Tab-separated table of C-alpha atoms in Angstrom:
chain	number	residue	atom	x	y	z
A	1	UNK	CA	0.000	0.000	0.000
A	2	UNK	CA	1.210	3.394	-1.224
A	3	UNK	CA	1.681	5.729	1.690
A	4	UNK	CA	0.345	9.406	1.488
A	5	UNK	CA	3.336	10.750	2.051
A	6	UNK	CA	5.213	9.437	-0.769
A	7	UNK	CA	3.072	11.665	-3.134
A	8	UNK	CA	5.613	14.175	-2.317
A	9	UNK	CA	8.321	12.623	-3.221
A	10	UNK	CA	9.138	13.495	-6.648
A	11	UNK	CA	9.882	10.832	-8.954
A	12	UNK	CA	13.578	11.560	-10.104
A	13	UNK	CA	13.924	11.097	-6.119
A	14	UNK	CA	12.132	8.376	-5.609
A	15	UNK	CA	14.032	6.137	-8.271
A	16	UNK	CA	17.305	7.213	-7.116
A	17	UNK	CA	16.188	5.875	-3.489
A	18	UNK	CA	15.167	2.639	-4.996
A	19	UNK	CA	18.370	2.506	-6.774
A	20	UNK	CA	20.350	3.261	-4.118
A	21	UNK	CA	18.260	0.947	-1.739
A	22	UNK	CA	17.058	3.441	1.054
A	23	UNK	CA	14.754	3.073	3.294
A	24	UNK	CA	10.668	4.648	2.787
A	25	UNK	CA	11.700	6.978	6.055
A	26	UNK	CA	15.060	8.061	5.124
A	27	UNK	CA	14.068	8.824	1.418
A	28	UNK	CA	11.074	11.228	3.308
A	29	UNK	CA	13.765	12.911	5.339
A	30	UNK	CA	15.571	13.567	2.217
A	31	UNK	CA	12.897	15.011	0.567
A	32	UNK	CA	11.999	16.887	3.487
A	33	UNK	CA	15.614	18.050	3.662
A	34	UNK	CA	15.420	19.419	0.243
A	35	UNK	CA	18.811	18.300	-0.707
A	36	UNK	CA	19.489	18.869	-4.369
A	37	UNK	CA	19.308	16.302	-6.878
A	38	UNK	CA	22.710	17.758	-8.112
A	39	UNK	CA	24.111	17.124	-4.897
A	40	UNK	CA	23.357	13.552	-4.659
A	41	UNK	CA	24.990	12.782	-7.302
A	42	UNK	CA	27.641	14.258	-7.028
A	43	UNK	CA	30.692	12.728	-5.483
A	44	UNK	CA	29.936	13.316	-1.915
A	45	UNK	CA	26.479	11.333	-1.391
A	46	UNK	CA	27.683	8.583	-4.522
A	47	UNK	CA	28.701	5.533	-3.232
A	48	UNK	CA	27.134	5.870	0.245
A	49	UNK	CA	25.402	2.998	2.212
A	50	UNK	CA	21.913	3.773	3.477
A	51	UNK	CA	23.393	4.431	6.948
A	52	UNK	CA	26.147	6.252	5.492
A	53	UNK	CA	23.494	8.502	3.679
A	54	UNK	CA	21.635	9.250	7.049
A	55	UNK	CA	25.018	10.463	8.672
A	56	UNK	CA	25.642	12.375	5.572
A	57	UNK	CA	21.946	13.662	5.689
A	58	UNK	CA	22.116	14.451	9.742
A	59	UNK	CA	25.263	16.815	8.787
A	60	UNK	CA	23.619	18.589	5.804
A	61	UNK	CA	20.727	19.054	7.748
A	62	UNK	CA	23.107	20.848	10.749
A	63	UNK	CA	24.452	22.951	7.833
A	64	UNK	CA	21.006	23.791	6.226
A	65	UNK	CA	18.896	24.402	9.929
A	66	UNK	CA	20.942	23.375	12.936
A	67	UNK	CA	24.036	24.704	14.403
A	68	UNK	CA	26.877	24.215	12.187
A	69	UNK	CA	27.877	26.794	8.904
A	70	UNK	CA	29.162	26.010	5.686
A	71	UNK	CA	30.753	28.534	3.250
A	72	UNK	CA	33.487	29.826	1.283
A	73	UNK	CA	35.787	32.342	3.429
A	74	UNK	CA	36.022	35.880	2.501
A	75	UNK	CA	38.197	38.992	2.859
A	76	UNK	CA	36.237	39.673	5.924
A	77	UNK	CA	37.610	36.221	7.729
A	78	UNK	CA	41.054	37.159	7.861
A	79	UNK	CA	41.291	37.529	11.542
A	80	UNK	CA	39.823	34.318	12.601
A	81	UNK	CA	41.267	32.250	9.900
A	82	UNK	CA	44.306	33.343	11.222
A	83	UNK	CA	43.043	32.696	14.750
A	84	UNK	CA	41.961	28.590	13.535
A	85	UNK	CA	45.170	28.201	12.363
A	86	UNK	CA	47.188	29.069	15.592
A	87	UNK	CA	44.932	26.616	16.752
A	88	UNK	CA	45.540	23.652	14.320
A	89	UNK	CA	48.622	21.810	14.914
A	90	UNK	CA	50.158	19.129	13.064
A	91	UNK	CA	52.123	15.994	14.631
A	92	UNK	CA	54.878	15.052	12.563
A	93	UNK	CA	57.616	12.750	13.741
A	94	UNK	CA	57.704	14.025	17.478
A	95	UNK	CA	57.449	17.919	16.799
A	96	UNK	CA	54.188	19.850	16.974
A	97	UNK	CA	53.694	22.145	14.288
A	98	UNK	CA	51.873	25.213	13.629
A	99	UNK	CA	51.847	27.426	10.664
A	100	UNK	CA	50.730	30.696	11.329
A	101	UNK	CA	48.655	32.907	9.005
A	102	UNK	CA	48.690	36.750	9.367
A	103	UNK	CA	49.015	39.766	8.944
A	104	UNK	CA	47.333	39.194	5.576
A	105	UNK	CA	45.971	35.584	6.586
A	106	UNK	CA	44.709	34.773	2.278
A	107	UNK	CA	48.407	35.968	1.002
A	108	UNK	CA	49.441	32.245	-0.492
A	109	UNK	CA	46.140	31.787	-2.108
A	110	UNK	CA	45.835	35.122	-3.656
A	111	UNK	CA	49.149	33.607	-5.667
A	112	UNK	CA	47.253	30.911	-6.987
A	113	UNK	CA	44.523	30.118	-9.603
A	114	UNK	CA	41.292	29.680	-9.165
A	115	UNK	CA	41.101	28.784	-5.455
A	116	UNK	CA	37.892	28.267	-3.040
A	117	UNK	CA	38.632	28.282	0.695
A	118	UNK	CA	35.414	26.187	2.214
A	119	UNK	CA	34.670	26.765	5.983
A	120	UNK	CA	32.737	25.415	8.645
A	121	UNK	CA	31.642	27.849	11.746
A	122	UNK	CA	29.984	27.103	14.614
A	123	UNK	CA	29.238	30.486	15.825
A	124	UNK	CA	31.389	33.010	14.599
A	125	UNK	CA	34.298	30.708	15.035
A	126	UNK	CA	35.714	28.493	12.160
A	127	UNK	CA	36.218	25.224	12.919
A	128	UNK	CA	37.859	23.594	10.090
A	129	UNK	CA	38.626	24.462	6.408
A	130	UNK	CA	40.466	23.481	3.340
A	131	UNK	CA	41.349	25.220	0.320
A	132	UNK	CA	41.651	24.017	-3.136
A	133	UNK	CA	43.312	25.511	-6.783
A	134	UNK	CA	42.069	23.988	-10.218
A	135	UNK	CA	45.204	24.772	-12.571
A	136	UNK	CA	46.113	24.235	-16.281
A	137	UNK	CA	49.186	22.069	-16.434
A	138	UNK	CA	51.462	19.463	-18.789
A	139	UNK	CA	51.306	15.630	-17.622
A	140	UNK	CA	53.041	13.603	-19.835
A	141	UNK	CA	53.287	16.802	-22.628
A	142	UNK	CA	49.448	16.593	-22.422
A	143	UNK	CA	47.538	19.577	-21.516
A	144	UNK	CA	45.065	18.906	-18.413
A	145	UNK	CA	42.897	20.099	-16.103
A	146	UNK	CA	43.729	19.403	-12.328
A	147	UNK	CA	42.828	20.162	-8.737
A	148	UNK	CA	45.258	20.942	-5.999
A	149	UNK	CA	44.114	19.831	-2.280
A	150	UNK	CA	45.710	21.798	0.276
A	151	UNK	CA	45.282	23.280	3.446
A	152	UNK	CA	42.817	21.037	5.278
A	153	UNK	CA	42.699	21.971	9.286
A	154	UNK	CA	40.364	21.251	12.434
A	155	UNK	CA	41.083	23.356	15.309
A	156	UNK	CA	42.279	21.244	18.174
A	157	UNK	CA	39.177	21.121	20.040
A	158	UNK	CA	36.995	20.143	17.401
A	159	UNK	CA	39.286	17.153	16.343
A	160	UNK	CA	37.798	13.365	15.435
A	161	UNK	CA	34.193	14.413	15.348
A	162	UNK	CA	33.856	14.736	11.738
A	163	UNK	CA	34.325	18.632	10.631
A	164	UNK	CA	37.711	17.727	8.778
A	165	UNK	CA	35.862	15.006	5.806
A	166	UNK	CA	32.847	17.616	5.545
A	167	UNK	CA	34.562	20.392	5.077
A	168	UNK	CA	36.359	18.972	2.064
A	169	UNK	CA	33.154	17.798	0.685
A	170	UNK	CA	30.980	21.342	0.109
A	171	UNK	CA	30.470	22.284	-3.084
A	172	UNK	CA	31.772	24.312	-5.320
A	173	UNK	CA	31.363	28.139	-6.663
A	174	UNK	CA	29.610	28.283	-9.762
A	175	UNK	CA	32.399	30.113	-11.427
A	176	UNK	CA	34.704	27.314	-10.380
A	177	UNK	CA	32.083	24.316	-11.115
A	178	UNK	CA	34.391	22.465	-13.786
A	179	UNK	CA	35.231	18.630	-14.140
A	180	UNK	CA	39.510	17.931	-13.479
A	181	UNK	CA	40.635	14.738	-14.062
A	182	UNK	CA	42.235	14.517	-10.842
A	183	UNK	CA	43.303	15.685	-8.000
A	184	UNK	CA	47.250	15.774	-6.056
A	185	UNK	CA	47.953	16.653	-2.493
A	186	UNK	CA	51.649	16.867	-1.026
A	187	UNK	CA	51.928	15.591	2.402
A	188	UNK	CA	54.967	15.853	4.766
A	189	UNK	CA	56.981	13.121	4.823
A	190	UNK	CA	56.407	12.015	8.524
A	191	UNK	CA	52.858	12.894	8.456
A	192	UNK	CA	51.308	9.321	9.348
A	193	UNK	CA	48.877	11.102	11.290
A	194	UNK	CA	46.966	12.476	8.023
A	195	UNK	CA	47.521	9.122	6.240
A	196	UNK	CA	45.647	7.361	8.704
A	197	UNK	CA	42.456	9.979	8.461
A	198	UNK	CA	42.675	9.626	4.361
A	199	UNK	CA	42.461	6.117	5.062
A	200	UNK	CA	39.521	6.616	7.697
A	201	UNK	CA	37.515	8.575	5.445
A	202	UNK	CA	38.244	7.433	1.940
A	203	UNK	CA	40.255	4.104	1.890
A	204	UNK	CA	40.287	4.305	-1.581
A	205	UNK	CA	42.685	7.635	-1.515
A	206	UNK	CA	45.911	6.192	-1.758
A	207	UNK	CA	45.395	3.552	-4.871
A	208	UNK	CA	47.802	3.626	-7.265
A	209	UNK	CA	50.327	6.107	-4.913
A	210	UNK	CA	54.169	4.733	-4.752
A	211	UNK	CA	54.727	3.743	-1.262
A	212	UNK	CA	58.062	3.993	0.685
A	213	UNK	CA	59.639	2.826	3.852
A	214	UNK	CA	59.709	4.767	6.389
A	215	UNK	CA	57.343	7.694	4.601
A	216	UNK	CA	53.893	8.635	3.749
A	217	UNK	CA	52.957	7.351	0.435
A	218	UNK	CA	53.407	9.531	-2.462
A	219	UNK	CA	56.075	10.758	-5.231
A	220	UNK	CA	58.639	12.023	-2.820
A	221	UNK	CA	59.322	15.944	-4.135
A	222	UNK	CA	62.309	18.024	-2.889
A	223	UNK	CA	62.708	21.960	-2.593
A	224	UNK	CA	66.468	23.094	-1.780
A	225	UNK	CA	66.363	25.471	1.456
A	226	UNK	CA	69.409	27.801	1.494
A	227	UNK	CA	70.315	29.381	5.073
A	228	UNK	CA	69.954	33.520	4.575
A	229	UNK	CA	73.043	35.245	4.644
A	230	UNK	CA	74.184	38.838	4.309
A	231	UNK	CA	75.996	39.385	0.968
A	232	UNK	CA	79.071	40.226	0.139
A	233	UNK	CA	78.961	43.173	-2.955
A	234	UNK	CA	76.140	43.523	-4.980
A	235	UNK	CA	76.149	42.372	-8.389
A	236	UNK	CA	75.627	45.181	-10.905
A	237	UNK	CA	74.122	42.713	-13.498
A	238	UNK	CA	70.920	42.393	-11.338
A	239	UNK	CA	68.221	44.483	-11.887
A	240	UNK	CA	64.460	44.770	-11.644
A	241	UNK	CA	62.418	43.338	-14.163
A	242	UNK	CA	61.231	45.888	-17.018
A	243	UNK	CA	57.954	44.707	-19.058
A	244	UNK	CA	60.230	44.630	-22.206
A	245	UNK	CA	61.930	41.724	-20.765
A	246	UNK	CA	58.997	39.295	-20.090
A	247	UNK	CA	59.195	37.679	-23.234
A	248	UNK	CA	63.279	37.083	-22.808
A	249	UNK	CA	62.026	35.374	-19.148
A	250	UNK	CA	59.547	33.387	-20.408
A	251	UNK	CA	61.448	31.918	-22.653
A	252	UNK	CA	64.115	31.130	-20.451
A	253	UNK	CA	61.584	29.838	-18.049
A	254	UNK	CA	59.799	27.723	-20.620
A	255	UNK	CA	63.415	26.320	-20.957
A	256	UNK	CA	64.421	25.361	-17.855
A	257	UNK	CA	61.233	23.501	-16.700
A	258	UNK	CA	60.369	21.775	-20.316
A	259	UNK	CA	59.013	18.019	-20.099
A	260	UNK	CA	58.398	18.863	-16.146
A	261	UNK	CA	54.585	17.582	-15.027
A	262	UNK	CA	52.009	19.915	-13.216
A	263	UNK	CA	54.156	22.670	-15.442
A	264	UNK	CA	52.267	25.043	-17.467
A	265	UNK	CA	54.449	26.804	-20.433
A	266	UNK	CA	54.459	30.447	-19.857
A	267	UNK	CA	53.481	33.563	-21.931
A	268	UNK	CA	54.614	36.484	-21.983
A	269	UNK	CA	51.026	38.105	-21.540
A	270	UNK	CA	50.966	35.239	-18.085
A	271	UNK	CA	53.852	36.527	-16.636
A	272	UNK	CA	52.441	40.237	-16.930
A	273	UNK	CA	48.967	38.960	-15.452
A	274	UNK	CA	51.086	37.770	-12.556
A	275	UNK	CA	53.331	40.576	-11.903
A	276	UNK	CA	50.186	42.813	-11.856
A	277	UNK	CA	48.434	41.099	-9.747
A	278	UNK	CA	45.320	40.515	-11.076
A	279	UNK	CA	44.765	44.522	-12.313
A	280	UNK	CA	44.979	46.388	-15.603
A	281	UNK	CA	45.995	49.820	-15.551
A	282	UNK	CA	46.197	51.750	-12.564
A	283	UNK	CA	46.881	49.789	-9.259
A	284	UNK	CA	44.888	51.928	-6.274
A	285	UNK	CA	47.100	54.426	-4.488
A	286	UNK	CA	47.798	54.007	-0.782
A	287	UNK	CA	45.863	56.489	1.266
A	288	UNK	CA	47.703	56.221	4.886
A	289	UNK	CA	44.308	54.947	5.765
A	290	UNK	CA	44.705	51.473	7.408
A	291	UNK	CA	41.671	51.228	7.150
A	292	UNK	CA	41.336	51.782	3.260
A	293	UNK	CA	44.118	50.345	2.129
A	294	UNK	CA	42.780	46.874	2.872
A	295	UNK	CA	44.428	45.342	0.106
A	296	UNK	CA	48.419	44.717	0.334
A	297	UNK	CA	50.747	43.647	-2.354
A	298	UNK	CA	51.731	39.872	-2.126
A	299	UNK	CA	54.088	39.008	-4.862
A	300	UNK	CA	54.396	41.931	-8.220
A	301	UNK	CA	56.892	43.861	-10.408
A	302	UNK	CA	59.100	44.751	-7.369
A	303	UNK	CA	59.586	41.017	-6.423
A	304	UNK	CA	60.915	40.346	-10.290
A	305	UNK	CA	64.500	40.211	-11.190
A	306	UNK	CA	66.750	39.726	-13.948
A	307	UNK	CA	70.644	39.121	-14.893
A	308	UNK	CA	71.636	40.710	-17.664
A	309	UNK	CA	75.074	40.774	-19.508
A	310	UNK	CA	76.094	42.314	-22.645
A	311	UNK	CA	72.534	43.325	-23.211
A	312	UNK	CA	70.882	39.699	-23.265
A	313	UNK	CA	69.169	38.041	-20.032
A	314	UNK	CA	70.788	35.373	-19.206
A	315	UNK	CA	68.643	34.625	-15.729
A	316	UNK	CA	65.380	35.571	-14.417
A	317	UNK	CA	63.120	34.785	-11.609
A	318	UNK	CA	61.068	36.123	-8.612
A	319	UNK	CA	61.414	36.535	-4.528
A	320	UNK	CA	58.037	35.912	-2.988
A	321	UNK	CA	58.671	36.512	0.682
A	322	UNK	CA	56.040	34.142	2.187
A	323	UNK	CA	57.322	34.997	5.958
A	324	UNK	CA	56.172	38.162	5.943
A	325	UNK	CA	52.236	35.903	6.106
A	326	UNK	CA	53.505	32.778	6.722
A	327	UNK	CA	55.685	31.754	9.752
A	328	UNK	CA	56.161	27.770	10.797
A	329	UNK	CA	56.773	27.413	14.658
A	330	UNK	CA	57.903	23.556	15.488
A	331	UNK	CA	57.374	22.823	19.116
A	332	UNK	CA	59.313	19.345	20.517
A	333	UNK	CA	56.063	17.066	21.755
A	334	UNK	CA	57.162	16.424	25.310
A	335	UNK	CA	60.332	18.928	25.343
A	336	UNK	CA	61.353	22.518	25.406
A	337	UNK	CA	63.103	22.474	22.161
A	338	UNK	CA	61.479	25.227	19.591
A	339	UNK	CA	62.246	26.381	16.309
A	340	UNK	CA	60.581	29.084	14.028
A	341	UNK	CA	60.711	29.029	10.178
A	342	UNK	CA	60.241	31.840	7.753
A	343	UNK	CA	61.273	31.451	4.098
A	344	UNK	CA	61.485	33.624	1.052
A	345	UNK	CA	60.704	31.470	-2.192
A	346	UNK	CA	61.794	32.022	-5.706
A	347	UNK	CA	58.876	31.815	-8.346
A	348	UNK	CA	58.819	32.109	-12.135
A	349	UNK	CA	62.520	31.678	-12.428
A	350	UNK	CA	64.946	30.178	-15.286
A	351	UNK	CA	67.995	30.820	-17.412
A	352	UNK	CA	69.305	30.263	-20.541
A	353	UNK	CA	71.217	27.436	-21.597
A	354	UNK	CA	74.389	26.411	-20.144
A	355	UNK	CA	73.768	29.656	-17.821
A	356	UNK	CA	73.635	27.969	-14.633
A	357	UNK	CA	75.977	30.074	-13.139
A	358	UNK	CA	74.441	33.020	-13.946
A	359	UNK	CA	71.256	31.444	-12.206
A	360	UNK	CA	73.486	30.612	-9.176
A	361	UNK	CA	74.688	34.534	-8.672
A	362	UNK	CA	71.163	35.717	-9.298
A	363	UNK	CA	69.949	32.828	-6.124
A	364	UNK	CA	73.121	34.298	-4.209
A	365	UNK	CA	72.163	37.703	-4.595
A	366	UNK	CA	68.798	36.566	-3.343
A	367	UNK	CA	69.838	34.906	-0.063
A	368	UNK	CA	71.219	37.975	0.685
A	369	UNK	CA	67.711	39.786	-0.033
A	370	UNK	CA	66.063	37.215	2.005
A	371	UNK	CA	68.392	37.957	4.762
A	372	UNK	CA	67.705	41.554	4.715
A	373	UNK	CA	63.811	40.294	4.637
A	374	UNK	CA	64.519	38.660	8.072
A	375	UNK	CA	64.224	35.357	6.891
A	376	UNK	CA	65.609	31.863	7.817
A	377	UNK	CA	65.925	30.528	4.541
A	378	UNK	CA	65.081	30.739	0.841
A	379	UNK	CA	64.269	28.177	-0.654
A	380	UNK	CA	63.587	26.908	-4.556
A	381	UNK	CA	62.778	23.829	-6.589
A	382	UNK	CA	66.281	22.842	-8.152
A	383	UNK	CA	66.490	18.892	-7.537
A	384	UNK	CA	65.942	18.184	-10.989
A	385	UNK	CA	68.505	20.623	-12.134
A	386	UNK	CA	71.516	18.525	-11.591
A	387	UNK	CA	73.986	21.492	-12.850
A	388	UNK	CA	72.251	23.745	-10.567
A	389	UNK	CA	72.443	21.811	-7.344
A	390	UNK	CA	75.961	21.759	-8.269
A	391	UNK	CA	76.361	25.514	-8.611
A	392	UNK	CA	74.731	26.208	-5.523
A	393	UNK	CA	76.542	23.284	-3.032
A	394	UNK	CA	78.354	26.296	-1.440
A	395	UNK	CA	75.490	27.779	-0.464
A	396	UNK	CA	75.044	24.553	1.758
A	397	UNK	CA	71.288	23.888	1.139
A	398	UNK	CA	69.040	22.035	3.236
A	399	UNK	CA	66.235	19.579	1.748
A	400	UNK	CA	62.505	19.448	3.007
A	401	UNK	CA	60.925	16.851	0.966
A	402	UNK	CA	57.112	16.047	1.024
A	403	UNK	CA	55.113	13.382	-1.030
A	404	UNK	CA	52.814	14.224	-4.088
A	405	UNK	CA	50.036	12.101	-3.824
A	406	UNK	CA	48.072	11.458	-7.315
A	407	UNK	CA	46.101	8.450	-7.776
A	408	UNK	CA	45.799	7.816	-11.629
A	409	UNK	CA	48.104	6.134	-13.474
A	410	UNK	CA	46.636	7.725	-16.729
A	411	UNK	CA	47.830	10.057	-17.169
A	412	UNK	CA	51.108	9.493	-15.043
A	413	UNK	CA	52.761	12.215	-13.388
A	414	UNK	CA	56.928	10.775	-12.750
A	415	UNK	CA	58.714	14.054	-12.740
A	416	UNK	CA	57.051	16.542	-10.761
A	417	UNK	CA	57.576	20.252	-11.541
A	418	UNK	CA	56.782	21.935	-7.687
A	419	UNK	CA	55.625	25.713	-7.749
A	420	UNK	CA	56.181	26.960	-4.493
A	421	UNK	CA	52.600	29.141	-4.550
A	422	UNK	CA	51.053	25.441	-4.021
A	423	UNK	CA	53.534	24.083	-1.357
């Protein structure tokens, strides 16, 4: 016998429940619920058990009319972004670490393409988040579509009980709404912690990732970290970039990084939309109103340098100086020992061929501006620069390495180009 209720069920509903095997009450709470057909199915409800699809329902029903928030952060959020952060640790081989956001708590993503920064609040206090970056790259000299996963965090408090896998599952922008055909993550190397969660919430996460004794699974990836150090003279073949030069840089850059995966081959007219930041023409004028001048410079034309001799560039690349936003303080679990991290990173760079030292004074004369900065290190992706390395062993560089996690293995990503905006 047909019940009343079902009446209101609408029939593109009602054959997905039978599909999917739900129950008469749970497909009426659904309905009730109101949750859009394009939302189940879409990755986040496919796939799902019946009593996996109440617990999904119970939480989209706390976001819809209960307690709980869910939205994509804003200028506005700064401060208590910054303020969940400070309160997010990671555990990674015995240390405790933080990475604090602020002043300008948004500065890495405003480097990056295409981003959306989901929250959850409870209150006016954010309880977890994640951030993610759909890019244009090469895999295998094949132009693609991709998603980056980054910055997933649950304050301390609010740890185990769930906010971390919903976060990561709220839907997208409209302007942003576009199929990838995957998605990497890098990891630290140590972090078992954030293995064992993937593994919790989607067992399936790590298929077809390299493993490695001793490390989390992934493609291990290296950056080179070089300790900041006054310099000695200046080098009068370094100057700031002119717009006249970017098509001399992008073809050096284009150069150095060809046949690298998760690269995307420059243009001169790219290079320009990155050094201004997003505007076209006039950039606003500061006021010496804090409270007007909201919007601060991250990385632009003053960051860009070149090496030029004999009237040809010969080296080119940028100093983003992510410490002035981005600090890393490592506490010893169960000690006193504490160290804090700020780096400058190089972006956009390369040189011509058989230039590498050229490239080496330009990274010299940039230790020494990231020691004026204030900073610990700066750092760069040279590892698969053999020449380089070589050029720069003086410098006496120190290697974090982290794991790129992508789980296709078409197309196959085996040599890794690493932008530092996405690390």
């Amino acid at each position: 016998m047909t019940n009343s209720r079902d009446h209101d069920i609408p029939a593109t509903l009602a054959a997905l429940a039978k599909d999917r095997g739900w129950p008469p009450d749970l497909t009426r709470r659904v309905a009730q619920a109101r949750v859009p057909l394009s939302s189940l199915y879409s990755w986040t409800w496919h796939g799902l058990s019946p009593d996996q699809t109440a617990a999904q329902l119970g939480w989209y029903e706390r976001m819809t009319t209960g307690d709980l928030r869910a939205r994509d952060a804003t200028y506005a959020d700064n401060e208590e972004y910054s303020a969940m952060w400070s309160d997010s640790p990671e555990e990674v081989a015995g240390w405790e670490i933080i990475v604090e956001r602020g002043p300008e708590a948004f500065a890495q993503f405003k480097l990056q393409q295409n981003v959306q920064i989901p929250i959850l609040l409870l209150g006016p206090e954010i309880v977890a988040c994640c951030a993610f970056s759909r890019r244009k790259v090469l895999i295998d000299g094949r132009p693609f579509s991709v998603q980056y996963g980054q910055a997933l965090r649950v304050r301390r408090s609010y740890r185990r009980l769930g906010y971390g896998d919903q976060v990561r599952r709220l839907a997208l922008p409209p302007g942003l709404a576009r199929p990838s055909v995957g998605q990497y993550d890098i990891m630290r190397s140590q972090n078992f912690a954030v293995v064992n969660w993937w593994q919790k919430y989607s067992p399936q996460f790590f298929e077809n990732t390299p493993t490695r004794e001793g490390a989390v699974p992934g493609l291990p990836i290296s950056i080179s970290q070089f300790p900041a150090a006054a310099r000695a003279d200046d080098d009068r073949a370094i100057r700031p970039v002119r717009r006249e030069d970017l098509a001399a840089c992008t073809a050096l850059i284009n150069r150095t990084h060809a046949g690298m995966d998760l690269f995307r081959p420059y243009s001169a007219e790219f290079l320009e939309d990155v050094l201004d930041e997003g505007f076209w023409g006039d950039r606003p004028k500061p006021t010496g109103n804090s409270q007007m001048d909201w919007w601060k410079s991250v990385y632009g034309w003053t960051d860009y340098f070149v090496l030029e001799e004999a009237g040809r560039i010969r080296a080119c690349g940028g100093l983003w100086d992510r410490g002035r936003d981005m600090r890393e303080q490592w506490r010893r679990i169960g000690g006193d020992e504490h160290r804090s991290i700020a780096i400058a990173c190089v972006l956009d760079f390369g040189y011509d061929d058989g230039a590498e030292e050229c490239m080496a004074r330009l990274l010299r004369w940039m230790i020494g501006r990231t020691h004026e900065l204030g900073r610990d290190y700066l750092a760069i992706p040279i590892e698969h620069i053999p020449k380089l390395v070589t050029a720069m062993e003086k410098s006496q560089p120190e290697l974090d390495t982290r794991a790129l996690r992508w789980g296709l293995k078409e197309p196959p990503i085996t040599r890794p180009y690493t932008d530092l905006r996405y690390w």
